Short mmCIF file of N, CA and C in Angstrom, two decimals:
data_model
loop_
_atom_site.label_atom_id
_atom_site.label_comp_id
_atom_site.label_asym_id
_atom_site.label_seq_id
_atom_site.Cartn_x
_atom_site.Cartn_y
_atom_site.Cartn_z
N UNK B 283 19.92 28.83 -68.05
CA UNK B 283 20.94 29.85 -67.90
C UNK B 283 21.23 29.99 -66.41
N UNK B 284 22.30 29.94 -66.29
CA UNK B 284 22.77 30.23 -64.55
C UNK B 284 23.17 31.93 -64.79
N UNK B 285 23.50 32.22 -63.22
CA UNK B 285 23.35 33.60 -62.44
C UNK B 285 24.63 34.56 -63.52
N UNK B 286 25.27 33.65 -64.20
CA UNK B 286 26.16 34.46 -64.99
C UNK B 286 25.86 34.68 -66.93
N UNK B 287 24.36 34.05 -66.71
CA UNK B 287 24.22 34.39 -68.52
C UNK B 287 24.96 32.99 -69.14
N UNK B 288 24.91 32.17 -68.54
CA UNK B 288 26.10 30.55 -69.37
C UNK B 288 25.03 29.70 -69.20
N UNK B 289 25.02 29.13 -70.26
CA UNK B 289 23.75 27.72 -70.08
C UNK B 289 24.44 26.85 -69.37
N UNK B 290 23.66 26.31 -68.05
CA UNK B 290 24.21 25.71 -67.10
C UNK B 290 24.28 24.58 -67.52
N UNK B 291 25.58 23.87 -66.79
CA UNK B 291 26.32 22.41 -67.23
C UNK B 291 25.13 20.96 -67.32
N UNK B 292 23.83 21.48 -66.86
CA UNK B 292 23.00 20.44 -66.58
C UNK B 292 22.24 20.35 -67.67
N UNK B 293 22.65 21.70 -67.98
CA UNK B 293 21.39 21.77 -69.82
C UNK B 293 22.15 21.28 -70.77
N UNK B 294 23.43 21.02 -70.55
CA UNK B 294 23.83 20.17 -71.75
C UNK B 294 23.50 18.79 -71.72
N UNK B 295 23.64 18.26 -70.65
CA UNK B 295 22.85 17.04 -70.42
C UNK B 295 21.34 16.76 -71.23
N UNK B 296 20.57 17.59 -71.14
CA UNK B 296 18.91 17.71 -72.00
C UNK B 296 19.69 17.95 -73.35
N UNK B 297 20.30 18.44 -73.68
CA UNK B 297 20.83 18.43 -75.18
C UNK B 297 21.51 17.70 -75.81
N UNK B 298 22.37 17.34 -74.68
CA UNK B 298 22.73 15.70 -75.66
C UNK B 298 21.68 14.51 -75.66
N UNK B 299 20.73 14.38 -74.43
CA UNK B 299 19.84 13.39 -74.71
C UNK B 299 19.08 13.95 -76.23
N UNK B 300 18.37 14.99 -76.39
CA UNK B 300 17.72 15.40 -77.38
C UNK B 300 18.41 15.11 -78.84
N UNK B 301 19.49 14.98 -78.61
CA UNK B 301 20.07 14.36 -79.69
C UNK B 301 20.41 13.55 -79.93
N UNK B 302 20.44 12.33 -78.91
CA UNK B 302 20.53 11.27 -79.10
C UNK B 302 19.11 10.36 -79.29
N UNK B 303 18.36 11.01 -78.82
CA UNK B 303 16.28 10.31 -79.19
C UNK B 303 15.94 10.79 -80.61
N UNK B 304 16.49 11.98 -81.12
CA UNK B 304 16.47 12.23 -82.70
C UNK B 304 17.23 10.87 -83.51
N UNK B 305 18.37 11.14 -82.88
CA UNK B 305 19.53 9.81 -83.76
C UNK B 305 18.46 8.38 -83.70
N UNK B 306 17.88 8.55 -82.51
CA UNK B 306 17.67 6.91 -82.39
C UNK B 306 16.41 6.97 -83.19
N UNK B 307 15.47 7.64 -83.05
CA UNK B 307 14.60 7.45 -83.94
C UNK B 307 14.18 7.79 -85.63
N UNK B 308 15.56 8.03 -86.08
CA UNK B 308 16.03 7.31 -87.76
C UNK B 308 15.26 5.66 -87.70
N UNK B 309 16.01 4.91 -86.94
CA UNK B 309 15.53 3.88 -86.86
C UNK B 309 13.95 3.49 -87.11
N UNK B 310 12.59 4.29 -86.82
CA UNK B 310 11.87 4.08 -87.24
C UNK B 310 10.92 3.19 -86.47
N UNK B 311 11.33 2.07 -85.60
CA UNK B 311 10.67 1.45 -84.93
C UNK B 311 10.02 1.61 -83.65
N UNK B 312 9.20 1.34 -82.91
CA UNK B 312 8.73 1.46 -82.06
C UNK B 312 8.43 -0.30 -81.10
N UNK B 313 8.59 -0.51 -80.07
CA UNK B 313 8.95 -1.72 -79.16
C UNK B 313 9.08 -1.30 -77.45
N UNK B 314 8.43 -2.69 -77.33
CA UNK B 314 9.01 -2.54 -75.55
C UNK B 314 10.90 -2.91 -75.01
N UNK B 315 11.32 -3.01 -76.44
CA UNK B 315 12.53 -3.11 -76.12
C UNK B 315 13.37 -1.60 -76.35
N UNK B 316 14.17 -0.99 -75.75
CA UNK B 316 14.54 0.31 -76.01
C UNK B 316 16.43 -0.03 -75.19
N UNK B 317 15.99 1.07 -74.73
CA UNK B 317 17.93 1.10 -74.02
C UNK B 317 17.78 2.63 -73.04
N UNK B 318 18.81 2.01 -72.23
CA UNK B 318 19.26 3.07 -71.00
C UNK B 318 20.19 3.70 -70.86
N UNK B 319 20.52 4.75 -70.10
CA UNK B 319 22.00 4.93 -69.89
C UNK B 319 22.83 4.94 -69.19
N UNK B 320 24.22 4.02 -69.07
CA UNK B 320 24.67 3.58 -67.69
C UNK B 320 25.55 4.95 -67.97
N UNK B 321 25.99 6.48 -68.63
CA UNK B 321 27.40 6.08 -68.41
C UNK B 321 27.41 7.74 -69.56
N UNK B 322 27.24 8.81 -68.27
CA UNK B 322 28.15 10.32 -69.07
C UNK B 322 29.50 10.83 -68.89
N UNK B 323 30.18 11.13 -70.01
CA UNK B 323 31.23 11.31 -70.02
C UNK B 323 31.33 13.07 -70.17
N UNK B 324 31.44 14.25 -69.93
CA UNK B 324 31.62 15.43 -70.38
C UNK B 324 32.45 16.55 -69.94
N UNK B 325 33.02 16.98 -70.98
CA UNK B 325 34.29 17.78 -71.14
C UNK B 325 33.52 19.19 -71.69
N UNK B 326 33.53 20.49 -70.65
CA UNK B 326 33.06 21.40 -70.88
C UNK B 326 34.64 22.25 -71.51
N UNK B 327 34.79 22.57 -72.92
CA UNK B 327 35.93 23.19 -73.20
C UNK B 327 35.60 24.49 -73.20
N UNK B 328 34.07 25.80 -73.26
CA UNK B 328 34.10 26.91 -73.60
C UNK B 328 32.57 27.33 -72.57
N UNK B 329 32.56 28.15 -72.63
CA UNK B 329 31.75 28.67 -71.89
C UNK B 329 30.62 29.21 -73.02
N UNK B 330 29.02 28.49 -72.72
CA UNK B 330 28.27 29.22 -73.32
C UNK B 330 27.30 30.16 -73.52
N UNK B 331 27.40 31.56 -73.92
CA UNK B 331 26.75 32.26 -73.24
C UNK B 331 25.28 32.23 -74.07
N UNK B 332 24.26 32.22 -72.84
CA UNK B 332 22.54 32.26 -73.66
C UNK B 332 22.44 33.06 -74.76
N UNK B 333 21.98 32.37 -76.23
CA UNK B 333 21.90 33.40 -77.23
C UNK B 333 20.41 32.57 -77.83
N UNK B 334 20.07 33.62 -78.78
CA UNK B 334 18.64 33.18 -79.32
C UNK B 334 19.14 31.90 -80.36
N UNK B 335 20.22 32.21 -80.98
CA UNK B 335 20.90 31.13 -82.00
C UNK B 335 21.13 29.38 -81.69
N UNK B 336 20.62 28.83 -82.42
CA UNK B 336 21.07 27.53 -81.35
C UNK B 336 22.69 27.20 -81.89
N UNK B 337 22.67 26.03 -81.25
CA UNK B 337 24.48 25.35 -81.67
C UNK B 337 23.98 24.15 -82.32
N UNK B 338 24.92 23.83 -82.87
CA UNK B 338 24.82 22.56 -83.39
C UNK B 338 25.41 21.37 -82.46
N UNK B 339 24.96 19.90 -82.51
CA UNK B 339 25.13 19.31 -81.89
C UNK B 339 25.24 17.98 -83.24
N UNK B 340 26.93 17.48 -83.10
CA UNK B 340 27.13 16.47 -83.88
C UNK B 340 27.41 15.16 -83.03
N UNK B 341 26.89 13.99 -83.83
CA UNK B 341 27.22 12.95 -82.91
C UNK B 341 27.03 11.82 -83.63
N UNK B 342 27.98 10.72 -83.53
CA UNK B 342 28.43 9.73 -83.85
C UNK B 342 28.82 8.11 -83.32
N UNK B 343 28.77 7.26 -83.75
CA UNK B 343 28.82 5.95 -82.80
C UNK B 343 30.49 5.97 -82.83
N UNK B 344 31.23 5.30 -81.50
CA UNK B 344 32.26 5.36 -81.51
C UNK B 344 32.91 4.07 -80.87
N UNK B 345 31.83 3.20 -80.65
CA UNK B 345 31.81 1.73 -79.99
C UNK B 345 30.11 0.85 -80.05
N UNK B 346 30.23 -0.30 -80.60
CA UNK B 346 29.40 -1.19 -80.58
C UNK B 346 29.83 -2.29 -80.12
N UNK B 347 29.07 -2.82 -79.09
CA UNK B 347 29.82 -3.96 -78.16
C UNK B 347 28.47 -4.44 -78.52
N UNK B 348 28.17 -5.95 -78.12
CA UNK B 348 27.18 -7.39 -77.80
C UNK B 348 25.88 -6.70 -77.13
N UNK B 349 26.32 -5.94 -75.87
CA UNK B 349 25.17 -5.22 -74.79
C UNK B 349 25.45 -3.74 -74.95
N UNK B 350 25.45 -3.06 -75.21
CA UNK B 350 26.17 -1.44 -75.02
C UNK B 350 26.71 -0.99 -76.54
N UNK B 351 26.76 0.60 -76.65
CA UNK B 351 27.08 1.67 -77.72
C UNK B 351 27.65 2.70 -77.15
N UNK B 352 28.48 3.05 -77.70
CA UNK B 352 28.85 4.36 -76.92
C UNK B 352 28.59 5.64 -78.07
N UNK B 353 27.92 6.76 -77.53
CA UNK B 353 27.80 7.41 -78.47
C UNK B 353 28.58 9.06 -78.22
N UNK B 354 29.14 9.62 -79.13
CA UNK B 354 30.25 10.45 -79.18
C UNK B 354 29.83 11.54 -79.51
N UNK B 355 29.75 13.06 -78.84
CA UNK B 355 29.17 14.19 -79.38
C UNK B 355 29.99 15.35 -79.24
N UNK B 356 30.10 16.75 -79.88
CA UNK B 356 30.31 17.81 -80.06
C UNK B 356 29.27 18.51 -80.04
N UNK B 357 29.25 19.73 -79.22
CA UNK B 357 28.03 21.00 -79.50
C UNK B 357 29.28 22.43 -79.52
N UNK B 358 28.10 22.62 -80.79
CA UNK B 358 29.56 23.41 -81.50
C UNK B 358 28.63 24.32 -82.12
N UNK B 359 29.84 25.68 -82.67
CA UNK B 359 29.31 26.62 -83.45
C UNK B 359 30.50 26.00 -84.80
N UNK B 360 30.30 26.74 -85.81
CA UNK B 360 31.23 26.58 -86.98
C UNK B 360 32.37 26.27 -86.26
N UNK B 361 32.80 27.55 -85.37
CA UNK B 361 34.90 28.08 -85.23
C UNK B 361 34.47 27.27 -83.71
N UNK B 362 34.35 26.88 -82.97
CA UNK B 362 33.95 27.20 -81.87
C UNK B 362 33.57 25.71 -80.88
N UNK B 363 34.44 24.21 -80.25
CA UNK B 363 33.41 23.51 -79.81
C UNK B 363 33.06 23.70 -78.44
N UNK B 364 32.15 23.79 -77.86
CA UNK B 364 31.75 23.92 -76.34
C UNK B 364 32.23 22.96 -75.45
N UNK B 365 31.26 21.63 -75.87
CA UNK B 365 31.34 20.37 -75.41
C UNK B 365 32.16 19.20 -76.05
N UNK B 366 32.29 18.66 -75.63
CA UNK B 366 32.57 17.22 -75.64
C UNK B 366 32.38 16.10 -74.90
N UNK B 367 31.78 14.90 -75.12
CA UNK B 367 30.69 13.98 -74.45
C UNK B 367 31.05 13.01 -74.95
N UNK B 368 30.69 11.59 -74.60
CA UNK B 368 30.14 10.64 -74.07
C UNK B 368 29.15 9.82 -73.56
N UNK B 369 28.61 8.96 -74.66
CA UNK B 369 27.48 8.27 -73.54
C UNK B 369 27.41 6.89 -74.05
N UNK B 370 27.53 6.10 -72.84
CA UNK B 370 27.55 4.59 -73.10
C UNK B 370 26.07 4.39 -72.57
N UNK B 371 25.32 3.60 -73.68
CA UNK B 371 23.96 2.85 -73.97
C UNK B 371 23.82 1.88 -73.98
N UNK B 372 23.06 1.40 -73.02
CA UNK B 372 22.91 -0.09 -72.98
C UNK B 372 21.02 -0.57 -73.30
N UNK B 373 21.38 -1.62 -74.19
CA UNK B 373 20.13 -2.06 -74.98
C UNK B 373 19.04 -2.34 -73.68
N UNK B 374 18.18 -2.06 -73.41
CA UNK B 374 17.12 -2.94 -72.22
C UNK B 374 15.68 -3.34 -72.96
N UNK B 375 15.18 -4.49 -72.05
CA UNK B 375 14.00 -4.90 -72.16
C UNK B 375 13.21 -4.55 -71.53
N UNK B 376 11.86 -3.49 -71.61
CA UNK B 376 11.78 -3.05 -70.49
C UNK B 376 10.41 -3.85 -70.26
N UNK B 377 9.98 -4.78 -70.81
CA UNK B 377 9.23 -5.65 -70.12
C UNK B 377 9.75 -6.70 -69.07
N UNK B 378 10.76 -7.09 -69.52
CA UNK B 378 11.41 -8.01 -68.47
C UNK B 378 12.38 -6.95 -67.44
N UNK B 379 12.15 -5.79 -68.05
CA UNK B 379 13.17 -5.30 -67.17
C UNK B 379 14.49 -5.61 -66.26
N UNK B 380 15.39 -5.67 -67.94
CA UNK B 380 16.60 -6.34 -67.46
C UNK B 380 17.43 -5.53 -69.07
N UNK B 381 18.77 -5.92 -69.20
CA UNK B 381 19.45 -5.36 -70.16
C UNK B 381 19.47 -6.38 -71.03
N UNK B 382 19.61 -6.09 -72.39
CA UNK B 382 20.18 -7.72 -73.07
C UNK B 382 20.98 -7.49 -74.61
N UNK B 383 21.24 -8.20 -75.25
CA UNK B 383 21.78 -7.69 -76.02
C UNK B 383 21.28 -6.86 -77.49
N UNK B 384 22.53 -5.85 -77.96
CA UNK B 384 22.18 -5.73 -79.12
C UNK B 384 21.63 -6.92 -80.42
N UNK B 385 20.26 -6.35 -80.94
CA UNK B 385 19.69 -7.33 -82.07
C UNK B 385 20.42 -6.88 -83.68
N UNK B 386 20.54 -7.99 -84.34
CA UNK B 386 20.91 -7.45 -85.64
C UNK B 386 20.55 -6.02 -86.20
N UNK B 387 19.82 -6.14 -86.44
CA UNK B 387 19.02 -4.71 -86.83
C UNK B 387 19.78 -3.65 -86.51
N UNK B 388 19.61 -3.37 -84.58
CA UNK B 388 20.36 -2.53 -84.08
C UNK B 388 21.87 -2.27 -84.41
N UNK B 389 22.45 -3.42 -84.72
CA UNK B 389 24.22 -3.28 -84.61
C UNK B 389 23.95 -2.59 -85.90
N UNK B 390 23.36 -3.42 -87.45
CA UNK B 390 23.49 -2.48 -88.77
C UNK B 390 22.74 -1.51 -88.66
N UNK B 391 22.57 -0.84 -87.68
CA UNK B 391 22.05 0.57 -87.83
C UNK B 391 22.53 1.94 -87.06
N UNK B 392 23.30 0.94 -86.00
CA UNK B 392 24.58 1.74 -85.31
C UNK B 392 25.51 1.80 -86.40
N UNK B 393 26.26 0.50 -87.15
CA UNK B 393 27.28 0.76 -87.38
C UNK B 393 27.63 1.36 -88.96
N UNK B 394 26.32 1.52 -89.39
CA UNK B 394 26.49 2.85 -90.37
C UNK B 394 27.12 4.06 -90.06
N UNK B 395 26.86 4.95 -88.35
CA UNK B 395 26.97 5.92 -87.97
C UNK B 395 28.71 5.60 -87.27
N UNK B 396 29.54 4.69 -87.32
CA UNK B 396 30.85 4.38 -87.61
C UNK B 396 32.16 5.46 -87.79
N UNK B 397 31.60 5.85 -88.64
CA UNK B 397 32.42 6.83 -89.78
C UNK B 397 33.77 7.43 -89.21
N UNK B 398 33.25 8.34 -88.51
CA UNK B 398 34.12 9.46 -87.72
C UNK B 398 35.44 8.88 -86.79
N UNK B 399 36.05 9.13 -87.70
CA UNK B 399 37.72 8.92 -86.59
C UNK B 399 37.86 9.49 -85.25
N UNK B 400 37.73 8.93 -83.89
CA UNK B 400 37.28 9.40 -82.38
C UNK B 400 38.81 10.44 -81.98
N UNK B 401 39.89 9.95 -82.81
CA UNK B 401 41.38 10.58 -82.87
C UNK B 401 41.15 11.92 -83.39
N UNK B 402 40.66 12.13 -84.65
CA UNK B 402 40.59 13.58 -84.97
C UNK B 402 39.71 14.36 -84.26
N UNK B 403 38.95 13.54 -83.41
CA UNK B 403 37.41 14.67 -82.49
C UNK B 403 38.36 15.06 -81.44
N UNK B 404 38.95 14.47 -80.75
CA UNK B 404 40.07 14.86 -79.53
C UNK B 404 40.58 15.84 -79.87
N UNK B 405 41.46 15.58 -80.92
CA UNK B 405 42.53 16.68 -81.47
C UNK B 405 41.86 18.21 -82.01
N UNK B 406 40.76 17.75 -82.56
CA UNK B 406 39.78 19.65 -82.65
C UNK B 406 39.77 19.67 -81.54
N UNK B 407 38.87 19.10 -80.71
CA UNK B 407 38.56 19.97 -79.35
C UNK B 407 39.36 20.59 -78.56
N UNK B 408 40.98 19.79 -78.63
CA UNK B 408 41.92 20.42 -77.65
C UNK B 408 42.44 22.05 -78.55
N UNK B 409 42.43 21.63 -79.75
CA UNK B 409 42.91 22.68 -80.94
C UNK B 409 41.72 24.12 -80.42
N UNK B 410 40.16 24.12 -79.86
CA UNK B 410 39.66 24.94 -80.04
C UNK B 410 39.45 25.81 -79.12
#
């Protein structure tokens, strides 16, 4: 919370990671291969003031490339979205410590999470 009662712009950052290490670990596996992040995108639309209630935080794949994912989020109440985000992921090895590409596995398990039209997420957020 900053000096005005608003969860400061840096704590959304810890909240979208937190939701993106939930997402990733559906997956189930564990490896020295994982992924990094080159790449935040965020659009603060509302101001949030500290409450005991949490928000919800939705998020979706919105690009699967060879090396990289981009993953697409809202933190939102029902009526209400705060945020809007961005984050491009890139696959790494962190034994060789280097980037490399997405493995089968990974792409069919991103591209289940597909779904969501990136056109209609724009159009709520500007709508809210």
């Amino acid at each position: 919370m900053d000096a005005y009662g608003h969860v400061n712009n840096a704590i959304f950052l810890r909240y979208l990671e937190e939701a993106r290490i939930d997402f990733t670990s559906l997956r189930g596996t564990e490896s020295k291969q994982g992924s990094v992040v080159a790449r935040h995108e965020i659009d603060y639309r509302r101001q949030l003031v500290h409450r005991p209630t949490p928000v919800d935080i939705e998020l979706w794949i919105t690009e699967v490339k060879a090396a990289s994912f981009t993953v697409s989020y809202e933190v939102k109440d029902a009526d209400v979205i705060y945020v809007t985000a961005r984050t491009v992921v890139v696959p790494f090895d962190f034994e060789a410590q280097r980037p490399r590409r997405l493995t089968d596995a990974e792409r069919t398990f991103l591209q289940q999470y597909t779904d969501r039209d990136d056109d209609s997420a724009d159009e709520e957020a500007v709508a809210a």
